[in-house]
Coordinates of N, CA and C in Angstrom, one line a residue:
M1 N 6.2 9.5 -21.3 CA 5.3 8.8 -20.3 C 5.7 9.1 -18.9
K2 N 4.8 9.4 -18.1 CA 5.1 9.5 -16.7 C 5.0 8.2 -16.0
E3 N 5.9 7.9 -15.1 CA 5.9 6.6 -14.4 C 5.4 6.7 -13.0
I4 N 4.3 6.0 -12.7 CA 3.7 6.1 -11.3 C 3.6 4.7 -10.7
A5 N 4.1 4.6 -9.5 CA 4.0 3.3 -8.7 C 2.7 3.5 -7.9
L6 N 1.9 2.4 -7.8 CA 0.7 2.3 -6.9 C 1.1 1.4 -5.7
F7 N 1.0 2.0 -4.5 CA 1.3 1.3 -3.3 C 0.1 1.4 -2.4
G8 N -0.7 0.3 -2.4 CA -1.9 0.3 -1.6 C -1.7 -0.5 -0.3
G9 N -2.6 -0.3 0.6 CA -2.6 -1.0 1.9 C -3.6 -0.4 2.8
S10 N -3.8 -1.1 4.0 CA -4.7 -0.6 5.0 C -4.0 0.5 5.8
F11 N -2.7 0.3 6.0 CA -2.0 1.3 6.8 C -2.7 1.5 8.2
N12 N -2.9 0.4 8.9 CA -3.7 0.3 10.1 C -2.9 -0.3 11.2
P13 N -1.8 0.3 11.7 CA -1.2 1.6 11.3 C -0.1 1.4 10.3
P14 N 0.4 2.5 9.6 CA 1.6 2.4 8.8 C 2.8 2.2 9.7
H15 N 3.7 1.4 9.3 CA 4.9 1.0 10.1 C 6.2 1.2 9.4
L16 N 7.3 0.8 10.1 CA 8.6 1.0 9.5 C 8.8 0.1 8.3
G17 N 8.1 -1.1 8.2 CA 8.2 -1.9 7.0 C 7.7 -1.2 5.8
H18 N 6.6 -0.5 6.0 CA 6.0 0.3 4.8 C 7.0 1.4 4.4
Q19 N 7.6 2.0 5.4 CA 8.5 3.1 5.1 C 9.8 2.6 4.4
M20 N 10.3 1.4 4.8 CA 11.4 0.8 4.2 C 11.1 0.5 2.7
M21 N 9.9 0.0 2.5 CA 9.5 -0.4 1.1 C 9.5 0.9 0.2
L22 N 8.9 2.0 0.8 CA 8.8 3.2 0.0 C 10.1 3.8 -0.3
V23 N 11.0 3.8 0.7 CA 12.4 4.3 0.5 C 13.1 3.5 -0.6
Y24 N 12.9 2.2 -0.6 CA 13.5 1.3 -1.6 C 12.9 1.7 -3.0
L25 N 11.6 1.8 -3.1 CA 11.0 2.2 -4.4 C 11.5 3.5 -4.9
A26 N 11.5 4.5 -4.0 CA 11.9 5.9 -4.3 C 13.4 5.9 -4.8
N27 N 14.2 5.1 -4.2 CA 15.7 5.2 -4.5 C 16.2 4.1 -5.4
T28 N 15.4 3.1 -5.8 CA 15.8 2.1 -6.7 C 15.3 2.2 -8.1
Y29 N 14.0 2.6 -8.2 CA 13.3 2.7 -9.5 C 13.3 4.2 -9.9
S30 N 12.9 4.4 -11.1 CA 12.8 5.8 -11.6 C 11.4 6.3 -11.8
F31 N 10.6 6.1 -10.7 CA 9.2 6.5 -10.7 C 9.2 8.1 -10.6
D32 N 8.3 8.7 -11.3 CA 8.1 10.1 -11.2 C 7.4 10.4 -9.8
E33 N 6.4 9.5 -9.5 CA 5.7 9.6 -8.2 C 5.4 8.2 -7.8
I34 N 5.2 8.1 -6.4 CA 4.7 6.9 -5.8 C 3.4 7.3 -5.1
W35 N 2.3 6.7 -5.6 CA 1.0 7.0 -5.0 C 0.6 6.0 -3.9
V36 N 0.6 6.5 -2.7 CA 0.1 5.6 -1.6 C -1.4 5.7 -1.5
N37 N -2.1 4.6 -1.6 CA -3.5 4.6 -1.7 C -4.1 3.7 -0.5
P38 N -4.5 4.3 0.6 CA -5.1 3.5 1.7 C -6.4 3.0 1.2
V39 N -6.7 1.7 1.6 CA -7.9 1.0 1.2 C -9.1 1.6 2.0
K40 N -10.3 1.5 1.4 CA -11.5 1.8 2.2 C -11.9 0.6 3.0
N41 N -11.9 -0.5 2.4 CA -12.3 -1.8 3.0 C -11.4 -2.9 2.5
H42 N -11.2 -4.0 3.3 CA -10.5 -5.1 2.8 C -11.4 -6.0 1.9
Y43 N -10.9 -6.3 0.8 CA -11.7 -7.2 -0.1 C -11.7 -8.7 0.4
F44 N -10.5 -9.1 0.9 CA -10.4 -10.5 1.4 C -10.8 -10.6 2.8
E45 N -10.7 -9.6 3.6 CA -11.0 -9.7 5.0 C -12.0 -8.6 5.4
K46 N -13.2 -8.9 4.9 CA -14.3 -7.9 5.1 C -14.6 -7.6 6.6
D47 N -14.4 -8.5 7.5 CA -14.6 -8.2 8.9 C -13.4 -7.7 9.6
K48 N -12.3 -7.4 9.0 CA -11.1 -6.9 9.6 C -11.4 -5.5 10.1
Y49 N -10.9 -5.3 11.4 CA -11.1 -4.0 12.0 C -10.2 -3.0 11.4
L50 N -10.8 -1.9 10.9 CA -10.0 -0.7 10.4 C -10.5 0.5 11.1
I51 N -9.5 1.3 11.6 CA -9.9 2.6 12.2 C -10.4 3.4 11.0
S52 N -10.8 4.6 11.3 CA -11.4 5.5 10.3 C -10.4 5.8 9.2
A53 N -10.9 5.9 8.0 CA -10.0 6.2 6.8 C -9.3 7.6 7.1
E54 N -10.0 8.5 7.7 CA -9.4 9.8 8.0 C -8.1 9.6 8.9
N55 N -8.2 8.8 9.9 CA -7.0 8.6 10.7 C -5.9 7.8 10.0
R56 N -6.3 6.9 9.2 CA -5.2 6.1 8.4 C -4.6 7.0 7.4
V57 N -5.3 7.8 6.7 CA -4.7 8.8 5.8 C -3.8 9.7 6.5
K58 N -4.2 10.2 7.6 CA -3.4 11.2 8.4 C -2.1 10.5 8.8
M59 N -2.2 9.3 9.3 CA -0.9 8.6 9.7 C 0.0 8.3 8.5
A60 N -0.6 7.9 7.3 CA 0.1 7.7 6.1 C 0.9 9.0 5.7
E61 N 0.2 10.1 5.8 CA 0.8 11.4 5.5 C 2.0 11.6 6.4
I62 N 1.8 11.4 7.7 CA 2.9 11.6 8.7 C 4.0 10.7 8.4
A63 N 3.8 9.4 8.1 CA 4.8 8.4 8.0 C 5.6 8.5 6.6
F64 N 4.9 8.9 5.6 CA 5.4 8.7 4.2 C 5.9 10.0 3.5
K65 N 5.2 11.1 3.7 CA 5.5 12.3 2.9 C 6.9 12.7 3.2
K66 N 7.4 12.5 4.4 CA 8.8 13.0 4.7 C 9.9 12.2 4.1
L67 N 9.5 11.0 3.5 CA 10.5 10.1 3.0 C 11.0 10.6 1.6
S68 N 10.2 11.1 0.8 CA 10.5 11.6 -0.6 C 9.5 12.5 -1.1
E69 N 9.9 13.5 -1.8 CA 9.0 14.4 -2.4 C 8.1 13.8 -3.5
H70 N 8.5 12.6 -3.9 CA 7.8 11.8 -5.0 C 6.7 11.0 -4.4
I71 N 6.6 10.9 -3.1 CA 5.5 10.1 -2.5 C 4.3 11.0 -2.3
K72 N 3.1 10.6 -2.8 CA 1.9 11.3 -2.7 C 0.8 10.4 -2.1
I73 N 0.1 10.9 -1.1 CA -1.0 10.2 -0.5 C -2.3 10.4 -1.3
K74 N -2.9 9.4 -1.8 CA -4.1 9.5 -2.7 C -5.2 8.7 -1.9
E75 N -6.4 9.2 -2.1 CA -7.6 8.6 -1.5 C -8.5 8.0 -2.6
I76 N -7.9 7.4 -3.5 CA -8.7 6.9 -4.7 C -9.8 5.8 -4.2
D77 N -9.4 4.9 -3.5 CA -10.3 3.8 -3.0 C -11.3 4.4 -2.0
I78 N -10.9 5.3 -1.1 CA -11.8 5.8 -0.1 C -12.8 6.7 -0.8
I79 N -12.4 7.6 -1.6 CA -13.4 8.5 -2.3 C -14.4 7.7 -3.2
N80 N -13.9 6.7 -3.9 CA -14.7 6.0 -4.9 C -15.3 4.7 -4.3
N81 N -15.1 4.5 -3.0 CA -15.6 3.3 -2.4 C -15.2 2.0 -3.1
F82 N -14.0 1.9 -3.5 CA -13.5 0.7 -4.2 C -12.9 -0.2 -3.1
S83 N -13.0 -1.5 -3.3 CA -12.4 -2.5 -2.5 C -11.6 -3.5 -3.3
K84 N -11.6 -3.4 -4.6 CA -10.9 -4.3 -5.5 C -9.9 -3.6 -6.3
T85 N -8.7 -4.1 -6.3 CA -7.6 -3.5 -7.1 C -7.9 -3.3 -8.5
Y86 N -8.6 -4.2 -9.1 CA -9.0 -4.1 -10.5 C -9.8 -2.8 -10.7
D87 N -10.8 -2.5 -9.8 CA -11.6 -1.3 -10.0 C -10.8 -0.1 -9.9
T88 N -9.8 -0.1 -9.0 CA -8.9 1.1 -8.8 C -8.1 1.3 -10.1
I89 N -7.5 0.3 -10.6 CA -6.7 0.4 -11.8 C -7.5 0.8 -13.0
N90 N -8.7 0.1 -13.2 CA -9.6 0.4 -14.3 C -10.0 1.9 -14.3
F91 N -10.3 2.4 -13.1 CA -10.7 3.8 -12.9 C -9.5 4.7 -13.3
L92 N -8.3 4.4 -12.9 CA -7.2 5.2 -13.2 C -6.9 5.2 -14.7
K93 N -6.9 4.0 -15.3 CA -6.6 3.9 -16.7 C -7.6 4.6 -17.6
R94 N -8.9 4.7 -17.2 CA -9.9 5.3 -18.0 C -10.0 6.8 -17.8
D95 N -9.3 7.3 -16.8 CA -9.3 8.8 -16.5 C -8.5 9.5 -17.6
K96 N -9.1 10.4 -18.3 CA -8.4 11.1 -19.4 C -7.2 11.8 -19.0
H97 N -7.1 12.2 -17.7 CA -6.0 12.9 -17.2 C -4.8 12.0 -17.0
N98 N -5.0 10.7 -17.1 CA -3.9 9.8 -16.8 C -3.5 9.1 -18.1
K99 N -3.8 9.6 -19.3 CA -3.5 8.9 -20.5 C -2.0 8.8 -20.8
D100 N -1.2 9.7 -20.2 CA 0.2 9.7 -20.4 C 0.9 9.1 -19.2
I101 N 0.3 8.3 -18.5 CA 0.9 7.7 -17.3 C 1.0 6.2 -17.5
N102 N 2.1 5.6 -17.1 CA 2.4 4.2 -17.1 C 2.4 3.8 -15.6
F103 N 1.4 3.0 -15.2 CA 1.2 2.6 -13.8 C 2.0 1.3 -13.5
T104 N 2.6 1.2 -12.4 CA 3.2 0.0 -11.9 C 2.6 -0.3 -10.5
L105 N 2.0 -1.5 -10.4 CA 1.4 -1.9 -9.1 C 2.5 -2.6 -8.3
V106 N 2.6 -2.2 -7.0 CA 3.6 -2.8 -6.1 C 2.8 -3.7 -5.1
L107 N 3.2 -4.9 -5.1 CA 2.6 -5.9 -4.3 C 3.6 -6.7 -3.4
G108 N 3.2 -7.2 -2.3 CA 4.0 -8.0 -1.5 C 4.0 -9.4 -2.1
E109 N 5.1 -10.1 -1.7 CA 5.3 -11.5 -2.2 C 4.2 -12.4 -1.9
D110 N 3.6 -12.2 -0.7 CA 2.4 -13.0 -0.3 C 1.3 -12.9 -1.3
N111 N 1.1 -11.7 -1.9 CA 0.1 -11.5 -2.9 C 0.3 -12.3 -4.2
Y112 N 1.6 -12.6 -4.5 CA 1.9 -13.4 -5.6 C 1.3 -14.8 -5.4
N113 N 1.5 -15.3 -4.2 CA 1.0 -16.7 -3.8 C -0.6 -16.7 -3.9
S114 N -1.2 -15.6 -3.6 CA -2.7 -15.6 -3.5 C -3.4 -14.9 -4.7
R115 N -2.6 -14.7 -5.8 CA -3.2 -13.9 -6.9 C -4.3 -14.6 -7.6
H116 N -4.4 -15.9 -7.5 CA -5.6 -16.7 -8.0 C -6.9 -16.3 -7.3
K117 N -6.8 -15.7 -6.1 CA -8.0 -15.4 -5.4 C -8.5 -13.9 -5.7
W118 N -7.6 -13.2 -6.4 CA -7.9 -11.8 -6.7 C -9.0 -11.7 -7.8
Y119 N -9.7 -10.6 -7.7 CA -10.8 -10.3 -8.7 C -10.0 -9.9 -10.0
K120 N -10.2 -10.6 -11.1 CA -9.7 -10.3 -12.4 C -8.2 -10.0 -12.4
F121 N -7.4 -10.8 -11.7 CA -6.0 -10.6 -11.6 C -5.3 -10.7 -13.0
D122 N -5.8 -11.6 -13.8 CA -5.3 -11.8 -15.2 C -5.5 -10.5 -16.0
E123 N -6.5 -9.7 -15.7 CA -6.7 -8.4 -16.4 C -5.8 -7.4 -15.8
I124 N -5.6 -7.4 -14.5 CA -4.7 -6.5 -13.8 C -3.3 -6.6 -14.5
E125 N -2.9 -7.9 -14.7 CA -1.5 -8.1 -15.2 C -1.4 -7.5 -16.6
K126 N -2.5 -7.4 -17.4 CA -2.5 -6.8 -18.7 C -2.5 -5.3 -18.7
M127 N -3.0 -4.7 -17.6 CA -3.3 -3.3 -17.5 C -2.1 -2.5 -17.0
V128 N -1.3 -3.2 -16.1 CA -0.2 -2.5 -15.4 C 1.0 -3.4 -15.3
N129 N 2.2 -2.8 -15.1 CA 3.4 -3.6 -14.7 C 3.2 -3.9 -13.2
I130 N 3.8 -5.0 -12.7 CA 3.8 -5.4 -11.3 C 5.2 -5.6 -10.8
I131 N 5.4 -5.0 -9.6 CA 6.6 -5.3 -8.9 C 6.2 -6.0 -7.6
Y132 N 6.9 -7.1 -7.3 CA 6.7 -7.8 -6.0 C 7.9 -7.5 -5.1
L133 N 7.5 -7.2 -3.8 CA 8.5 -7.0 -2.8 C 8.5 -8.2 -1.8
G134 N 9.7 -8.7 -1.5 CA 9.8 -9.9 -0.7 C 9.6 -9.5 0.8
R135 N 9.1 -10.5 1.6 CA 8.9 -10.3 3.0 C 9.4 -11.6 3.7
T136 N 10.2 -11.4 4.7 CA 10.8 -12.5 5.5 C 9.7 -13.4 5.9
G137 N 9.9 -14.7 5.8 CA 8.9 -15.7 6.2 C 7.9 -16.1 5.1
V138 N 7.9 -15.4 4.0 CA 7.0 -15.7 2.9 C 7.8 -16.5 1.8
K139 N 7.3 -17.6 1.4 CA 8.0 -18.4 0.4 C 7.2 -18.3 -0.9
S140 N 7.9 -18.2 -2.0 CA 7.2 -18.2 -3.3 C 8.2 -18.7 -4.3
E141 N 7.7 -18.9 -5.6 CA 8.7 -19.3 -6.6 C 9.4 -18.1 -7.2
L142 N 9.1 -16.9 -6.7 CA 9.8 -15.7 -7.2 C 11.2 -15.7 -6.6
N143 N 12.2 -15.3 -7.4 CA 13.6 -15.2 -7.0 C 13.9 -13.7 -6.7
L144 N 13.4 -13.2 -5.6 CA 13.5 -11.8 -5.2 C 14.9 -11.5 -4.6
P145 N 15.5 -10.3 -4.9 CA 16.9 -10.1 -4.5 C 17.1 -10.0 -2.9
F146 N 16.0 -9.7 -2.2 CA 16.1 -9.7 -0.8 C 14.7 -9.6 -0.2
K147 N 14.6 -9.7 1.1 CA 13.3 -9.7 1.8 C 13.3 -8.5 2.8
F148 N 12.1 -7.9 2.9 CA 11.9 -6.9 3.9 C 11.5 -7.6 5.2
P149 N 11.8 -6.9 6.4 CA 11.4 -7.6 7.6 C 9.9 -7.9 7.7
D150 N 9.6 -8.9 8.4 CA 8.2 -9.3 8.7 C 7.6 -8.4 9.8
I151 N 7.0 -7.3 9.4 CA 6.4 -6.4 10.4 C 4.9 -6.4 10.2
S152 N 4.2 -6.7 11.2 CA 2.7 -6.9 11.1 C 2.0 -5.7 11.8
S153 N 1.1 -5.1 11.0 CA 0.2 -4.0 11.6 C -0.6 -4.6 12.7
S154 N -1.1 -5.8 12.5 CA -2.0 -6.4 13.6 C -1.2 -6.7 14.8
K155 N 0.0 -7.1 14.7 CA 0.8 -7.3 15.9 C 1.1 -6.0 16.6
I156 N 1.3 -5.0 15.9 CA 1.5 -3.7 16.5 C 0.3 -3.2 17.2
R157 N -0.9 -3.4 16.5 CA -2.2 -2.9 17.1 C -2.4 -3.7 18.5
N158 N -2.0 -4.9 18.5 CA -2.3 -5.7 19.7 C -1.6 -5.2 21.0
N159 N -0.5 -4.5 20.8 CA 0.3 -4.0 21.9 C 1.1 -2.8 21.4
I160 N 0.5 -1.7 21.3 CA 1.1 -0.5 20.8 C 2.4 -0.1 21.5
N161 N 2.3 -0.1 22.9 CA 3.5 0.3 23.6 C 4.7 -0.6 23.5
K162 N 4.4 -1.9 23.5 CA 5.4 -2.9 23.3 C 6.1 -2.8 22.0
N163 N 5.3 -2.5 21.0 CA 5.8 -2.5 19.6 C 6.0 -1.1 19.0
K164 N 6.2 -0.1 19.9 CA 6.3 1.3 19.3 C 7.6 1.5 18.5
L165 N 8.6 0.6 18.7 CA 9.8 0.8 17.9 C 9.7 0.3 16.5
L166 N 8.5 -0.3 16.2 CA 8.2 -0.7 14.8 C 7.4 0.4 14.1
L167 N 7.2 1.6 14.8 CA 6.5 2.7 14.2 C 7.3 3.9 14.1
D168 N 7.1 4.7 13.1 CA 7.7 6.1 13.1 C 7.3 6.8 14.4
K169 N 8.2 7.5 15.0 CA 7.9 8.2 16.2 C 6.7 9.1 16.2
D170 N 6.6 9.8 15.0 CA 5.5 10.8 14.8 C 4.1 10.0 14.7
V171 N 4.2 8.9 14.1 CA 2.9 8.0 14.0 C 2.6 7.6 15.4
F172 N 3.5 7.1 16.1 CA 3.3 6.7 17.5 C 2.6 7.8 18.3
R173 N 3.2 9.0 18.2 CA 2.7 10.1 18.9 C 1.2 10.4 18.5
Y174 N 0.9 10.4 17.2 CA -0.4 10.6 16.7 C -1.4 9.5 17.3
I175 N -1.0 8.3 17.3 CA -1.8 7.2 17.9 C -2.1 7.5 19.3
M176 N -1.1 7.9 20.1 CA -1.3 8.2 21.5 C -2.1 9.4 21.7
D177 N -1.9 10.5 21.0 CA -2.6 11.7 21.1 C -4.1 11.5 20.8
N178 N -4.4 10.6 19.9 CA -5.8 10.4 19.5 C -6.4 9.2 20.0
G179 N -5.8 8.5 21.0 CA -6.3 7.3 21.6 C -6.7 6.2 20.7
L180 N -5.9 6.0 19.6 CA -6.2 4.9 18.7 C -5.7 3.6 19.1
Y181 N -6.4 2.5 18.7 CA -6.1 1.1 19.0 C -6.1 0.9 20.5

């Protein structure tokens, strides 16, 4: 069986916290690949501002592909117009090309606390393995080995120049060159 980690997010913009998590996943677990899947829309925050999917995918490629040859940028949600994790996982599990793949969903610790709000989370738990990554400032009943820094894409967006050190230098350059945020 091939082992694939699913790492979704808005990546609006992708930041050093995301990169740290991916390096951790690539170097701690034995995944054959880590699929980074930018969302098309937010399920919980339907009115949240997202720049174009094209720009977010490009920034994800810039930020993440250089970290490991095992990291692949996928546009599953964007192409299929999915906004619910259940739909993404159900789609992947039904695809005949994925019959020999064991999927693991990677979620932030904050999602553990809000899992009761998720669409069919009880079904998701039956369909895939789940790894939770801790984040500073988030409390839960999980006993996670450590916490990643609390880096917020929305904080970065609110003042790109002030927060540029929270971004990969090439992502920052892409944002400046394209007049984003």
